[in-house]
Amino acid sequence: MKKSFWQKDGVIGYMFILPGVIGFLFFVAYPLLSSIYFSMTKWSGFDTPKFIGLKNFKYMFTMDPTFWPGLRATILYAVISVPLGLVLGLALAMLLNRSLPGIKIFRTLFYLPVVLPIVATSTLWLFVYEPQFGLANNVLKAIGLHPVEWLTDSRTALMSLMVIALWGVGSNMIIFLGGLQSVPSDVYEAAEIDGASKFRAFFSVTIPLITPTLFLQLITGMIGAFQTFVQPSILTKDGGPDFSTMLLNFSIYKNAFQGQDFGYAIAQVWVLFVLIILFTIIAFKSSSSFVYYENDSR
């Protein structure tokens, strides 16, 4: 008996996935491919794009005085602030992973900076870093140290942004709390019977069993750090001083919306995209040496 078109193998299945395929082509594949073309154009965003080949990339790598300092600042910001955030988040999670009266209040207080609007918190930090009457310099004066030009000194400006990133470590803390509470208590009991101290149990039991959580936060934290934009745009003047806070995402915004050079900004987007992919690949390739999965047969 001859089958109708709808009765043929796979036709119904293809019809079900068709909306997803169309959505992928229209909202992902087309913008991705068209951005490659626009990255090789001279385009203000309003006029007709003019194809100029690889001149945007050549200018970026050889002539743009802000690119290499910005790239250095972006990488430094990510590789320093993310590991520090993981360590601090884990320390807080260990501290708050206890059944004590009022412990939920402390967890809420440490998580509170995460839910506050980032523009509001960045503005708040402007007052903290204010050279004359800011909280940071008042603390230094109280302990007999000289005040610091936190945001206008190229030696401290990027570090000041990292401190703000660490202030939002509550998100790391919450995820680590979930990881810590998923560790079976009988593993700790077995370690205690074997005579392991709390210090030994932390490094031989806790850390290995939460490495999947640690790895997840490393990847998401690194991607988030590469995409940092609000803090330098509010706290620093045009990525200064000496381009020390010209993070790539902020540079992309300046070139696109202030310089009206969308073609060059899109070329920078591709460099940032490649940078994120590169760090993600390195993290995944090296993960086999430090991430432990319970059902891992290795």
XYZ file of C-alpha atoms in Angstrom:
298
model
C 0.000 0.000 0.000
C 1.441 3.340 -1.037
C 2.033 5.711 1.878
C 0.868 9.308 1.759
C 3.373 12.146 2.101
C 2.556 12.542 5.819
C 2.923 8.772 6.455
C 6.484 8.599 5.118
C 9.208 7.915 7.679
C 10.500 11.013 9.402
C 8.219 13.581 7.784
C 6.274 14.308 10.978
C 9.505 14.524 12.950
C 11.026 16.988 10.468
C 7.871 19.108 10.717
C 8.245 19.291 14.510
C 11.864 20.481 14.367
C 11.254 22.883 11.462
C 10.316 25.906 13.674
C 13.474 25.408 15.692
C 15.627 25.168 12.563
C 14.045 28.308 11.075
C 14.545 30.163 14.360
C 18.207 29.101 14.490
C 18.834 30.179 10.897
C 17.039 33.521 11.309
C 18.141 34.549 14.811
C 21.576 32.891 15.113
C 23.146 31.821 11.816
C 22.177 34.889 9.757
C 23.278 37.497 12.368
C 26.490 35.550 12.945
C 27.415 35.358 9.279
C 26.326 38.924 8.507
C 28.472 40.211 11.395
C 31.516 38.731 9.648
C 30.683 40.855 6.612
C 30.017 44.013 8.659
C 33.329 43.568 10.499
C 35.013 44.140 7.132
C 33.145 47.333 6.328
C 33.315 51.035 7.017
C 29.874 51.646 8.497
C 28.506 54.342 10.767
C 25.324 52.401 11.479
C 23.198 54.730 9.358
C 24.875 54.895 5.938
C 25.503 52.120 3.422
C 28.312 49.760 4.556
C 31.443 50.083 2.424
C 33.494 46.893 2.093
C 37.137 47.502 3.077
C 38.410 43.940 3.560
C 40.616 43.365 6.612
C 41.508 47.016 7.195
C 39.547 47.144 10.467
C 41.591 44.250 11.865
C 44.858 45.698 10.529
C 44.119 49.034 12.199
C 43.141 47.265 15.408
C 46.344 45.218 15.689
C 48.841 47.787 14.386
C 47.554 51.338 14.871
C 44.808 51.570 17.485
C 46.534 52.934 20.631
C 43.758 51.598 22.872
C 43.524 47.996 21.664
C 46.567 46.308 23.210
C 46.275 48.120 26.587
C 42.568 47.232 26.551
C 43.274 43.594 25.728
C 45.869 43.422 28.508
C 43.442 45.013 30.989
C 40.649 42.641 29.949
C 42.792 39.520 30.404
C 44.244 40.753 33.712
C 40.763 41.596 34.985
C 39.483 38.108 34.108
C 42.418 35.970 35.276
C 42.763 37.800 38.605
C 39.195 38.664 39.628
C 37.618 35.319 38.696
C 39.936 33.028 40.749
C 39.795 35.462 43.678
C 35.998 35.439 43.434
C 35.974 31.640 43.498
C 38.207 31.458 46.573
C 36.239 34.123 48.436
C 32.899 32.591 47.407
C 33.982 29.156 48.619
C 35.292 30.588 51.899
C 31.976 32.346 52.531
C 30.034 29.226 51.588
C 32.091 27.128 54.035
C 31.483 29.731 56.730
C 27.742 29.878 56.107
C 27.203 26.148 55.549
C 26.274 25.667 59.188
C 23.088 25.218 61.164
C 23.334 28.293 63.351
C 20.653 30.724 64.571
C 20.152 33.546 62.073
C 22.325 31.905 59.404
C 19.717 32.657 56.706
C 19.972 36.361 57.489
C 23.742 36.315 56.944
C 23.307 34.408 53.671
C 20.807 37.022 52.519
C 23.106 39.900 53.474
C 26.040 38.454 51.549
C 23.827 37.778 48.519
C 22.184 41.217 48.590
C 24.792 43.002 46.372
C 23.994 40.533 43.570
C 20.330 41.572 43.303
C 20.971 45.319 43.541
C 21.090 47.207 40.195
C 24.682 47.256 39.001
C 24.414 50.904 37.942
C 23.350 51.868 41.480
C 26.130 49.859 43.120
C 28.739 51.285 40.715
C 27.595 54.806 41.610
C 27.855 53.882 45.284
C 31.460 52.796 44.748
C 32.209 56.227 43.282
C 31.659 57.622 46.783
C 33.716 54.829 48.361
C 36.679 55.666 46.107
C 36.286 59.443 46.343
C 39.825 60.788 47.061
C 38.904 63.395 49.701
C 36.086 61.975 51.805
C 35.596 58.445 50.429
C 35.329 55.484 52.786
C 38.405 53.719 51.343
C 40.764 56.630 52.013
C 39.230 57.291 55.422
C 40.113 53.718 56.386
C 43.677 54.212 55.128
C 44.004 57.455 57.095
C 42.660 55.769 60.224
C 45.466 53.193 60.136
C 48.133 55.780 59.337
C 48.507 55.244 55.585
C 48.481 57.805 52.785
C 45.295 58.244 50.721
C 45.208 56.738 47.240
C 43.844 58.088 43.969
C 41.926 54.875 43.396
C 40.339 55.592 40.022
C 42.727 58.184 38.596
C 45.996 56.322 39.132
C 46.830 53.772 36.449
C 48.426 51.538 39.106
C 45.224 51.160 41.135
C 42.322 51.839 38.724
C 41.978 48.275 37.393
C 42.428 46.811 40.870
C 39.610 49.060 42.093
C 37.292 47.539 39.480
C 38.319 44.046 40.606
C 37.332 44.887 44.185
C 33.860 45.810 42.955
C 33.643 42.471 41.153
C 34.553 40.708 44.413
C 31.835 42.632 46.232
C 29.320 40.674 44.133
C 30.740 37.328 45.198
C 27.404 36.340 46.734
C 26.375 34.531 43.540
C 29.453 32.296 43.822
C 28.652 31.742 47.501
C 25.097 30.550 46.796
C 26.184 28.076 44.105
C 28.999 26.771 46.310
C 26.500 26.322 49.148
C 24.452 24.074 46.875
C 27.595 22.132 45.957
C 28.672 21.723 49.585
C 25.250 20.522 50.688
C 25.244 17.892 47.921
C 28.312 16.176 49.389
C 27.101 13.019 51.224
C 27.635 13.183 54.988
C 28.721 9.514 55.107
C 31.860 10.443 53.140
C 32.877 12.825 55.921
C 32.052 10.142 58.520
C 34.282 7.649 56.706
C 37.099 10.223 56.559
C 36.712 10.920 60.274
C 36.865 7.197 61.088
C 40.072 6.999 59.047
C 41.530 9.734 61.239
C 41.423 12.569 58.713
C 41.558 16.050 60.228
C 39.120 18.758 59.087
C 41.931 20.315 57.066
C 42.658 16.983 55.317
C 38.943 16.288 54.797
C 38.537 19.689 53.130
C 41.269 19.041 50.552
C 40.688 15.284 50.111
C 36.880 15.127 50.265
C 35.217 18.522 49.895
C 37.317 20.013 47.109
C 37.314 16.902 44.839
C 33.532 16.436 45.203
C 32.682 20.057 44.368
C 35.064 20.392 41.397
C 32.127 20.202 38.897
C 30.583 23.202 40.691
C 33.962 24.910 40.716
C 34.426 24.304 36.996
C 30.951 25.636 36.164
C 31.656 28.837 38.069
C 35.072 29.189 36.457
C 33.570 29.085 32.955
C 30.601 31.372 33.644
C 32.724 33.747 35.725
C 35.382 34.024 33.012
C 32.789 34.753 30.312
C 31.106 37.330 32.562
C 34.451 39.007 33.303
C 35.252 39.334 29.601
C 31.878 41.026 29.109
C 32.289 43.604 31.899
C 31.006 46.985 30.781
C 29.059 48.975 33.388
C 31.794 49.470 35.993
C 34.417 51.096 33.701
C 31.749 53.143 31.922
C 30.561 54.689 35.206
C 33.651 54.807 37.397
C 36.380 55.765 34.932
C 36.743 58.485 32.345
C 36.901 56.930 28.879
C 38.736 53.831 30.075
C 41.502 55.816 31.737
C 43.898 56.602 33.160
C 46.315 55.607 30.365
C 43.739 53.098 29.014
C 44.309 50.977 32.144
C 40.548 50.282 32.433
C 39.700 50.242 28.723
C 38.145 46.768 28.851
C 37.279 45.415 25.407
C 33.534 45.486 25.951
C 33.716 49.164 26.929
C 35.939 49.912 23.931
C 33.368 48.269 21.644
C 30.633 50.520 23.054
C 32.747 53.655 22.610
C 33.631 52.870 18.999
C 30.068 51.903 18.072
C 27.940 54.536 19.809
C 30.331 57.420 20.469
C 32.643 57.041 17.467
C 29.802 55.797 15.210
C 32.159 53.244 13.672
C 30.047 50.101 13.821
C 32.225 48.219 11.334
C 35.294 48.576 13.561
C 33.272 47.827 16.716
C 31.971 44.587 15.170
C 35.564 43.624 14.286
C 36.408 44.099 17.991
C 33.413 41.945 18.906
C 34.896 39.116 16.866
C 38.243 39.460 18.626
C 36.458 39.322 21.984
C 34.460 36.300 20.798
C 37.637 34.468 19.765
C 39.231 35.358 23.104
C 36.300 33.884 25.045
C 36.272 30.740 22.892
C 40.041 30.347 23.372
C 39.839 30.571 27.172
C 36.826 28.239 27.228
C 38.646 25.616 25.144
C 41.710 25.838 27.420
C 39.483 25.400 30.477
C 37.696 22.360 29.010
C 40.933 20.770 27.774
C 42.533 21.129 31.206
C 39.409 20.155 33.156
C 40.196 16.429 32.973
C 43.127 17.031 35.333
C 41.167 18.682 38.133
C 37.429 17.998 37.711
C 36.134 14.853 39.380
C 32.790 13.300 38.420
C 31.250 10.698 40.694
C 30.569 8.261 37.851
C 33.902 8.911 36.153
C 35.421 5.535 35.184
C 38.949 6.960 34.764
